[in-house]
PDB file of C-alpha atoms and ligand atoms in Angstrom:
ATOM      1  CA  MET A 112     -60.088  65.850  81.215  1.00 80.00           C
ATOM      2  CA  ALA A 113     -60.775  64.134  77.896  1.00 84.00           C
ATOM      3  CA  ALA A 114     -59.087  60.798  77.198  1.00 90.00           C
ATOM      4  CA  LEU A 115     -56.071  60.881  74.900  1.00 96.00           C
ATOM      5  CA  GLU A 116     -56.738  59.645  71.387  1.00 97.00           C
ATOM      6  CA  CYS A 117     -54.164  56.989  70.447  1.00 98.00           C
ATOM      7  CA  VAL A 118     -53.462  56.223  66.793  1.00 98.00           C
ATOM      8  CA  GLN A 119     -51.040  53.396  66.112  1.00 97.00           C
ATOM      9  CA  PHE A 120     -49.259  53.159  62.754  1.00 97.00           C
ATOM     10  CA  THR A 121     -46.822  50.690  61.242  1.00 95.00           C
ATOM     11  CA  TYR A 122     -43.414  51.167  59.679  1.00 95.00           C
ATOM     12  CA  GLY A 123     -40.468  48.993  58.760  1.00 93.00           C
ATOM     13  CA  SER A 124     -41.125  45.252  58.792  1.00 90.00           C
ATOM     14  CA  ASP A 125     -42.874  45.072  62.176  1.00 94.00           C
ATOM     15  CA  ASN A 126     -42.484  48.408  64.019  1.00 95.00           C
ATOM     16  CA  TYR A 127     -45.318  50.367  65.623  1.00 96.00           C
ATOM     17  CA  GLY A 128     -45.362  54.116  66.202  1.00 96.00           C
ATOM     18  CA  VAL A 129     -48.144  55.813  68.167  1.00 97.00           C
ATOM     19  CA  LEU A 130     -49.631  59.285  67.998  1.00 98.00           C
ATOM     20  CA  LEU A 131     -51.272  60.644  71.166  1.00 98.00           C
ATOM     21  CA  HIS A 132     -53.655  63.545  70.764  1.00 98.00           C
ATOM     22  CA  ASP A 133     -55.451  65.673  73.312  1.00 97.00           C
ATOM     23  CA  ALA A 134     -58.461  67.470  71.866  1.00 96.00           C
ATOM     24  CA  THR A 135     -58.611  70.059  74.687  1.00 96.00           C
ATOM     25  CA  THR A 136     -55.094  71.447  74.307  1.00 97.00           C
ATOM     26  CA  GLY A 137     -54.536  70.369  70.700  1.00 97.00           C
ATOM     27  CA  GLN A 138     -51.196  68.860  71.716  1.00 98.00           C
ATOM     28  CA  THR A 139     -49.957  65.731  69.947  1.00 98.00           C
ATOM     29  CA  ALA A 140     -47.089  63.431  70.894  1.00 98.00           C
ATOM     30  CA  CYS A 141     -45.462  60.648  68.912  1.00 98.00           C
ATOM     31  CA  VAL A 142     -43.621  57.781  70.547  1.00 98.00           C
ATOM     32  CA  ASP A 143     -40.379  57.002  68.684  1.00 97.00           C
ATOM     33  CA  ALA A 144     -39.171  58.181  65.330  1.00 97.00           C
ATOM     34  CA  GLY A 145     -37.881  55.313  63.209  1.00 97.00           C
ATOM     35  CA  ASP A 146     -39.445  56.524  59.960  1.00 97.00           C
ATOM     36  CA  ALA A 147     -40.122  60.229  59.352  1.00 98.00           C
ATOM     37  CA  GLN A 148     -42.401  59.652  56.346  1.00 98.00           C
ATOM     38  CA  ALA A 149     -44.585  57.213  58.297  1.00 98.00           C
ATOM     39  CA  THR A 150     -44.899  59.646  61.219  1.00 98.00           C
ATOM     40  CA  LEU A 151     -45.565  62.706  59.059  1.00 98.00           C
ATOM     41  CA  SER A 152     -48.171  60.932  56.950  1.00 97.00           C
ATOM     42  CA  ALA A 153     -49.917  59.595  60.086  1.00 98.00           C
ATOM     43  CA  LEU A 154     -50.040  63.195  61.388  1.00 98.00           C
ATOM     44  CA  ARG A 155     -51.378  64.450  58.046  1.00 98.00           C
ATOM     45  CA  ALA A 156     -54.062  61.762  57.971  1.00 98.00           C
ATOM     46  CA  GLN A 157     -55.340  62.934  61.370  1.00 98.00           C
ATOM     47  CA  GLY A 158     -54.822  66.646  60.721  1.00 98.00           C
ATOM     48  CA  TRP A 159     -52.739  66.923  63.905  1.00 98.00           C
ATOM     49  CA  THR A 160     -49.653  69.067  64.594  1.00 97.00           C
ATOM     50  CA  LEU A 161     -46.846  67.368  66.493  1.00 98.00           C
ATOM     51  CA  SER A 162     -45.868  69.103  69.739  1.00 98.00           C
ATOM     52  CA  HIS A 163     -43.813  66.362  71.467  1.00 98.00           C
ATOM     53  CA  LEU A 164     -41.617  63.522  70.255  1.00 98.00           C
ATOM     54  CA  LEU A 165     -40.890  60.881  72.910  1.00 98.00           C
ATOM     55  CA  ILE A 166     -37.873  58.651  72.272  1.00 98.00           C
ATOM     56  CA  THR A 167     -37.413  55.324  74.098  1.00 98.00           C
ATOM     57  CA  HIS A 168     -33.855  54.305  73.112  1.00 98.00           C
ATOM     58  CA  HIS A 169     -31.061  54.890  70.625  1.00 98.00           C
ATOM     59  CA  HIS A 170     -31.654  52.084  68.090  1.00 97.00           C
ATOM     60  CA  GLY A 171     -32.081  53.288  64.512  1.00 96.00           C
ATOM     61  CA  ASP A 172     -35.577  51.869  64.093  1.00 97.00           C
ATOM     62  CA  HIS A 173     -36.632  54.259  66.883  1.00 97.00           C
ATOM     63  CA  THR A 174     -34.524  57.334  65.990  1.00 98.00           C
ATOM     64  CA  ALA A 175     -33.658  57.391  62.253  1.00 97.00           C
ATOM     65  CA  GLY A 176     -36.415  59.912  61.445  1.00 98.00           C
ATOM     66  CA  LEU A 177     -35.905  62.136  64.485  1.00 98.00           C
ATOM     67  CA  MET A 178     -34.143  65.093  62.844  1.00 98.00           C
ATOM     68  CA  GLN A 179     -36.489  65.169  59.857  1.00 98.00           C
ATOM     69  CA  ILE A 180     -39.598  65.067  62.075  1.00 98.00           C
ATOM     70  CA  LYS A 181     -38.147  67.773  64.329  1.00 98.00           C
ATOM     71  CA  GLN A 182     -37.345  70.029  61.360  1.00 98.00           C
ATOM     72  CA  ALA A 183     -40.776  69.496  59.808  1.00 98.00           C
ATOM     73  CA  THR A 184     -42.772  70.083  63.014  1.00 98.00           C
ATOM     74  CA  GLN A 185     -40.548  72.092  65.419  1.00 98.00           C
ATOM     75  CA  CYS A 186     -41.637  69.642  68.146  1.00 98.00           C
ATOM     76  CA  LEU A 187     -39.975  69.266  71.541  1.00 98.00           C
ATOM     77  CA  VAL A 188     -37.923  66.057  71.661  1.00 98.00           C
ATOM     78  CA  ILE A 189     -37.807  64.236  75.011  1.00 98.00           C
ATOM     79  CA  GLY A 190     -35.532  61.219  75.303  1.00 98.00           C
ATOM     80  CA  PRO A 191     -33.121  59.225  77.424  1.00 98.00           C
ATOM     81  CA  GLU A 192     -29.916  60.346  79.049  1.00 96.00           C
ATOM     82  CA  PRO A 193     -26.945  59.204  76.907  1.00 92.00           C
ATOM     83  CA  VAL A 194     -26.159  56.109  78.983  1.00 90.00           C
ATOM     84  CA  SER A 195     -25.047  54.042  76.007  1.00 88.00           C
ATOM     85  CA  GLN A 196     -25.071  55.893  72.679  1.00 93.00           C
ATOM     86  CA  PRO A 197     -26.041  59.582  72.514  1.00 94.00           C
ATOM     87  CA  ILE A 198     -29.041  60.516  70.358  1.00 97.00           C
ATOM     88  CA  ALA A 199     -28.744  63.688  68.268  1.00 97.00           C
ATOM     89  CA  GLY A 200     -31.640  66.143  68.517  1.00 97.00           C
ATOM     90  CA  ILE A 201     -32.883  65.467  72.054  1.00 98.00           C
ATOM     91  CA  ASP A 202     -34.008  68.727  73.711  1.00 98.00           C
ATOM     92  CA  THR A 203     -34.862  67.362  77.161  1.00 98.00           C
ATOM     93  CA  GLN A 204     -33.062  64.373  78.647  1.00 98.00           C
ATOM     94  CA  VAL A 205     -35.036  62.399  81.229  1.00 98.00           C
ATOM     95  CA  GLY A 206     -34.191  59.534  83.578  1.00 97.00           C
ATOM     96  CA  ASP A 207     -35.833  57.216  86.070  1.00 98.00           C
ATOM     97  CA  GLY A 208     -38.518  58.891  88.194  1.00 98.00           C
ATOM     98  CA  ASP A 209     -38.519  62.114  86.196  1.00 98.00           C
ATOM     99  CA  GLN A 210     -41.884  63.620  85.314  1.00 98.00           C
ATOM    100  CA  PHE A 211     -42.934  66.052  82.641  1.00 98.00           C
ATOM    101  CA  VAL A 212     -46.226  67.552  81.515  1.00 98.00           C
ATOM    102  CA  PHE A 213     -47.888  66.710  78.215  1.00 98.00           C
ATOM    103  CA  ALA A 214     -51.384  68.024  77.476  1.00 97.00           C
ATOM    104  CA  GLU A 215     -51.903  69.066  81.100  1.00 97.00           C
ATOM    105  CA  ARG A 216     -51.176  65.586  82.531  1.00 96.00           C
ATOM    106  CA  GLN A 217     -48.101  64.222  84.261  1.00 97.00           C
ATOM    107  CA  VAL A 218     -46.009  61.686  82.388  1.00 98.00           C
ATOM    108  CA  GLU A 219     -43.705  59.480  84.467  1.00 98.00           C
ATOM    109  CA  VAL A 220     -40.400  58.197  83.131  1.00 98.00           C
ATOM    110  CA  LEU A 221     -39.278  54.660  83.967  1.00 98.00           C
ATOM    111  CA  HIS A 222     -35.689  53.665  83.206  1.00 98.00           C
ATOM    112  CA  THR A 223     -35.950  50.048  82.000  1.00 98.00           C
ATOM    113  CA  PRO A 224     -32.442  48.994  80.899  1.00 98.00           C
ATOM    114  CA  GLY A 225     -31.663  45.547  79.507  1.00 98.00           C
ATOM    115  CA  HIS A 226     -32.353  45.662  75.757  1.00 98.00           C
ATOM    116  CA  THR A 227     -30.225  48.821  75.794  1.00 98.00           C
ATOM    117  CA  THR A 228     -28.871  50.589  78.850  1.00 98.00           C
ATOM    118  CA  ASP A 229     -30.472  53.906  77.857  1.00 98.00           C
ATOM    119  CA  MET A 230     -34.026  52.521  77.491  1.00 98.00           C
ATOM    120  CA  ILE A 231     -36.810  54.592  79.034  1.00 98.00           C
ATOM    121  CA  ASN A 232     -40.548  53.937  79.080  1.00 98.00           C
ATOM    122  CA  PHE A 233     -43.321  56.523  79.330  1.00 98.00           C
ATOM    123  CA  HIS A 234     -46.174  56.023  81.821  1.00 98.00           C
ATOM    124  CA  PHE A 235     -49.341  58.116  81.608  1.00 98.00           C
ATOM    125  CA  PRO A 236     -51.028  57.324  84.948  1.00 97.00           C
ATOM    126  CA  VAL A 237     -54.156  59.451  84.325  1.00 96.00           C
ATOM    127  CA  ASP A 238     -54.799  57.707  81.010  1.00 97.00           C
ATOM    128  CA  LYS A 239     -53.547  54.302  82.245  1.00 98.00           C
ATOM    129  CA  LEU A 240     -51.128  53.950  79.344  1.00 98.00           C
ATOM    130  CA  VAL A 241     -47.516  52.816  79.195  1.00 98.00           C
ATOM    131  CA  PHE A 242     -45.165  52.837  76.204  1.00 98.00           C
ATOM    132  CA  THR A 243     -42.646  50.062  76.731  1.00 98.00           C
ATOM    133  CA  GLY A 244     -40.418  50.412  73.657  1.00 97.00           C
ATOM    134  CA  ASP A 245     -38.375  47.228  73.234  1.00 98.00           C
ATOM    135  CA  THR A 246     -38.485  46.282  76.948  1.00 98.00           C
ATOM    136  CA  LEU A 247     -41.845  44.532  77.241  1.00 98.00           C
ATOM    137  CA  PHE A 248     -43.604  42.973  74.252  1.00 97.00           C
ATOM    138  CA  SER A 249     -46.913  41.156  74.208  1.00 97.00           C
ATOM    139  CA  MET A 250     -46.016  37.713  75.619  1.00 97.00           C
ATOM    140  CA  GLY A 251     -42.307  38.512  75.270  1.00 98.00           C
ATOM    141  CA  CYS A 252     -39.497  40.917  76.087  1.00 98.00           C
ATOM    142  CA  GLY A 253     -36.627  42.572  74.254  1.00 97.00           C
ATOM    143  CA  ARG A 254     -33.319  40.892  73.482  1.00 97.00           C
ATOM    144  CA  LEU A 255     -30.460  41.653  75.847  1.00 98.00           C
ATOM    145  CA  PHE A 256     -28.105  43.681  73.661  1.00 97.00           C
ATOM    146  CA  GLU A 257     -26.533  45.936  76.310  1.00 97.00           C
ATOM    147  CA  GLY A 258     -27.756  44.601  79.647  1.00 97.00           C
ATOM    148  CA  ASP A 259     -27.964  41.239  81.380  1.00 97.00           C
ATOM    149  CA  ALA A 260     -30.826  39.109  82.679  1.00 98.00           C
ATOM    150  CA  ALA A 261     -30.745  40.597  86.196  1.00 98.00           C
ATOM    151  CA  MET A 262     -30.946  44.136  84.780  1.00 98.00           C
ATOM    152  CA  MET A 263     -33.823  43.266  82.434  1.00 98.00           C
ATOM    153  CA  LEU A 264     -35.726  41.375  85.125  1.00 98.00           C
ATOM    154  CA  ALA A 265     -35.518  44.438  87.414  1.00 98.00           C
ATOM    155  CA  SER A 266     -36.883  46.547  84.544  1.00 98.00           C
ATOM    156  CA  ILE A 267     -39.703  44.076  83.857  1.00 98.00           C
ATOM    157  CA  ASN A 268     -40.544  44.117  87.581  1.00 98.00           C
ATOM    158  CA  LYS A 269     -40.899  47.920  87.460  1.00 98.00           C
ATOM    159  CA  LEU A 270     -43.484  47.523  84.702  1.00 98.00           C
ATOM    160  CA  LYS A 271     -45.223  44.684  86.576  1.00 98.00           C
ATOM    161  CA  ALA A 272     -45.775  47.085  89.499  1.00 97.00           C
ATOM    162  CA  LEU A 273     -47.961  49.429  87.394  1.00 98.00           C
ATOM    163  CA  PRO A 274     -51.756  49.097  87.811  1.00 98.00           C
ATOM    164  CA  ALA A 275     -52.973  45.897  86.124  1.00 98.00           C
ATOM    165  CA  ASP A 276     -55.533  47.820  84.045  1.00 98.00           C
ATOM    166  CA  THR A 277     -52.743  49.763  82.282  1.00 98.00           C
ATOM    167  CA  THR A 278     -52.802  49.533  78.486  1.00 98.00           C
ATOM    168  CA  VAL A 279     -49.392  48.518  77.120  1.00 98.00           C
ATOM    169  CA  TYR A 280     -48.107  49.820  73.793  1.00 98.00           C
ATOM    170  CA  CYS A 281     -44.932  48.056  72.649  1.00 96.00           C
ATOM    171  CA  ALA A 282     -42.825  48.848  69.610  1.00 94.00           C
ATOM    172  CA  HIS A 283     -42.970  45.623  67.575  1.00 95.00           C
ATOM    173  CA  GLU A 284     -45.485  43.065  66.318  1.00 94.00           C
ATOM    174  CA  TYR A 285     -43.723  39.936  67.597  1.00 95.00           C
ATOM    175  CA  THR A 286     -46.777  38.485  69.329  1.00 95.00           C
ATOM    176  CA  ALA A 287     -47.473  35.425  67.155  1.00 94.00           C
ATOM    177  CA  THR A 288     -43.968  33.979  67.622  1.00 96.00           C
ATOM    178  CA  ASN A 289     -43.970  35.022  71.280  1.00 97.00           C
ATOM    179  CA  ALA A 290     -47.253  33.146  71.806  1.00 97.00           C
ATOM    180  CA  LYS A 291     -45.830  29.924  70.322  1.00 97.00           C
ATOM    181  CA  PHE A 292     -42.768  30.192  72.527  1.00 97.00           C
ATOM    182  CA  ALA A 293     -44.901  30.972  75.597  1.00 98.00           C
ATOM    183  CA  LEU A 294     -47.010  27.846  74.956  1.00 97.00           C
ATOM    184  CA  ALA A 295     -43.830  25.757  74.725  1.00 97.00           C
ATOM    185  CA  VAL A 296     -42.729  26.775  78.240  1.00 97.00           C
ATOM    186  CA  ASP A 297     -46.185  27.240  79.841  1.00 97.00           C
ATOM    187  CA  PRO A 298     -48.351  24.631  78.065  1.00 97.00           C
ATOM    188  CA  ASP A 299     -51.037  24.205  80.750  1.00 96.00           C
ATOM    189  CA  ASN A 300     -51.879  27.925  81.067  1.00 97.00           C
ATOM    190  CA  THR A 301     -55.514  28.208  79.886  1.00 97.00           C
ATOM    191  CA  GLU A 302     -55.427  32.045  79.671  1.00 97.00           C
ATOM    192  CA  LEU A 303     -52.371  31.727  77.449  1.00 97.00           C
ATOM    193  CA  GLN A 304     -54.065  29.125  75.226  1.00 97.00           C
ATOM    194  CA  LYS A 305     -57.028  31.468  74.800  1.00 97.00           C
ATOM    195  CA  ARG A 306     -54.839  34.491  74.046  1.00 97.00           C
ATOM    196  CA  ALA A 307     -52.706  32.493  71.584  1.00 97.00           C
ATOM    197  CA  ASP A 308     -55.873  31.524  69.653  1.00 97.00           C
ATOM    198  CA  GLU A 309     -56.995  35.169  69.595  1.00 97.00           C
ATOM    199  CA  VAL A 310     -53.574  36.224  68.273  1.00 97.00           C
ATOM    200  CA  VAL A 311     -53.792  33.685  65.429  1.00 96.00           C
ATOM    201  CA  ASP A 312     -57.223  35.068  64.476  1.00 96.00           C
ATOM    202  CA  LEU A 313     -56.085  38.715  64.684  1.00 96.00           C
ATOM    203  CA  ARG A 314     -53.011  38.113  62.524  1.00 95.00           C
ATOM    204  CA  ALA A 315     -54.998  36.043  60.008  1.00 94.00           C
ATOM    205  CA  SER A 316     -57.256  39.103  59.610  1.00 95.00           C
ATOM    206  CA  GLY A 317     -54.234  41.396  59.259  1.00 93.00           C
ATOM    207  CA  LEU A 318     -55.023  43.114  62.577  1.00 95.00           C
ATOM    208  CA  PRO A 319     -52.516  44.236  65.235  1.00 95.00           C
ATOM    209  CA  THR A 320     -52.206  42.389  68.557  1.00 96.00           C
ATOM    210  CA  VAL A 321     -50.894  45.616  70.155  1.00 96.00           C
ATOM    211  CA  PRO A 322     -51.822  47.335  72.412  1.00 97.00           C
ATOM    212  CA  THR A 323     -52.241  44.745  75.129  1.00 97.00           C
ATOM    213  CA  LEU A 324     -53.305  45.001  78.770  1.00 98.00           C
ATOM    214  CA  LEU A 325     -50.868  44.571  81.656  1.00 98.00           C
ATOM    215  CA  ARG A 326     -53.345  42.202  83.371  1.00 98.00           C
ATOM    216  CA  LEU A 327     -53.268  39.948  80.307  1.00 98.00           C
ATOM    217  CA  GLU A 328     -49.465  40.032  80.212  1.00 98.00           C
ATOM    218  CA  LEU A 329     -49.310  39.065  83.905  1.00 98.00           C
ATOM    219  CA  GLN A 330     -51.401  35.997  83.021  1.00 98.00           C
ATOM    220  CA  THR A 331     -49.717  34.985  79.753  1.00 98.00           C
ATOM    221  CA  ASN A 332     -46.207  36.446  79.376  1.00 98.00           C
ATOM    222  CA  PRO A 333     -43.574  33.940  80.603  1.00 98.00           C
ATOM    223  CA  PHE A 334     -41.066  36.750  81.235  1.00 98.00           C
ATOM    224  CA  LEU A 335     -43.510  38.170  83.813  1.00 98.00           C
ATOM    225  CA  ARG A 336     -44.079  34.728  85.301  1.00 98.00           C
ATOM    226  CA  VAL A 337     -40.600  33.512  86.278  1.00 98.00           C
ATOM    227  CA  SER A 338     -41.823  32.426  89.728  1.00 97.00           C
ATOM    228  CA  ASP A 339     -44.638  30.291  88.243  1.00 97.00           C
ATOM    229  CA  SER A 340     -44.281  26.660  89.345  1.00 97.00           C
ATOM    230  CA  GLY A 341     -45.523  25.247  86.027  1.00 96.00           C
ATOM    231  CA  ILE A 342     -42.965  27.195  83.984  1.00 98.00           C
ATOM    232  CA  ARG A 343     -40.217  26.233  86.458  1.00 98.00           C
ATOM    233  CA  GLN A 344     -41.165  22.549  86.162  1.00 97.00           C
ATOM    234  CA  THR A 345     -41.093  22.734  82.357  1.00 97.00           C
ATOM    235  CA  LEU A 346     -37.599  24.256  82.546  1.00 97.00           C
ATOM    236  CA  ASN A 347     -36.542  21.788  85.257  1.00 97.00           C
ATOM    237  CA  MET A 348     -35.591  24.821  87.412  1.00 98.00           C
ATOM    238  CA  VAL A 349     -37.950  24.470  90.381  1.00 97.00           C
ATOM    239  CA  ASP A 350     -35.429  25.776  92.957  1.00 97.00           C
ATOM    240  CA  SER A 351     -33.564  28.303  90.780  1.00 98.00           C
ATOM    241  CA  THR A 352     -33.511  32.061  91.342  1.00 98.00           C
ATOM    242  CA  ASP A 353     -35.899  34.292  89.395  1.00 98.00           C
ATOM    243  CA  THR A 354     -32.909  35.732  87.525  1.00 98.00           C
ATOM    244  CA  ALA A 355     -31.698  32.262  86.482  1.00 98.00           C
ATOM    245  CA  VAL A 356     -35.197  31.338  85.236  1.00 98.00           C
ATOM    246  CA  PHE A 357     -35.450  34.657  83.364  1.00 98.00           C
ATOM    247  CA  ALA A 358     -32.002  34.123  81.780  1.00 98.00           C
ATOM    248  CA  GLU A 359     -32.955  30.593  80.690  1.00 98.00           C
ATOM    249  CA  LEU A 360     -36.232  31.799  79.150  1.00 98.00           C
ATOM    250  CA  ARG A 361     -34.438  34.581  77.262  1.00 98.00           C
ATOM    251  CA  GLU A 362     -31.760  32.145  76.044  1.00 97.00           C
ATOM    252  CA  ARG A 363     -34.388  29.676  74.797  1.00 97.00           C
ATOM    253  CA  ARG A 364     -36.376  32.455  73.114  1.00 96.00           C
ATOM    254  CA  ASN A 365     -33.198  33.613  71.296  1.00 95.00           C
ATOM    255  CA  LYS A 366     -32.895  30.153  69.755  1.00 94.00           C
ATOM    256  CA  TYR A 367     -36.611  29.648  69.154  1.00 90.00           C
TER     257      TYR A 367
HETATM  258 ZN1   ZN B 605     -34.296  48.312  70.030  1.00 60.54          ZN
END
């Protein structure tokens, strides 16, 4: 089986969409649909025909272009069950543990509520890829709009359990600010210092910091490191629960 080709494109102020193409079957998927023109021009540039549209959650910057893309391409739209707000145009609703086939490989659905309660992520175990929407960012995580810290931490822990060599595609370029915040709460982490320097260089060259690798996130992302003694000492929360540490980190990041 040939590896999927992944083409990331930008839209809005800091959003990323991704096209996934399988040369054997000719199938192409796009993750999220915030901007129809951006998606359709990315498809045109590659000469690919969209077969599947995968939607992570109901926010407009992930769904605003859905109907236009569907009309233009006749693609199959797979998205979350309407836990919070329904999304018009979904053909197949999927929830936690569901699987579907794209380009002759299984795709696993993870329900990762917290940012929204309908959030789902798409795991491609054969290709070692995961699309985390606004749940997990490089060195950060999504804001808690519809869920609470305990809910989001459980979602983050689901993602942490994936193989460490999984490539992580997230939906926004927030990494530079996330790195500064991470250094503030985890200042002695040498892997983090190294990654933060790399991020500065990448952004200075106008390059994306996404995708990232789960192994790197386990080493540098404070939201994946709530049991770390150094972070707990910085927060003065050595004996607190993981949920309390996670909530404090999220609260501080909101104000950062
Ligand atoms: Zn969102």
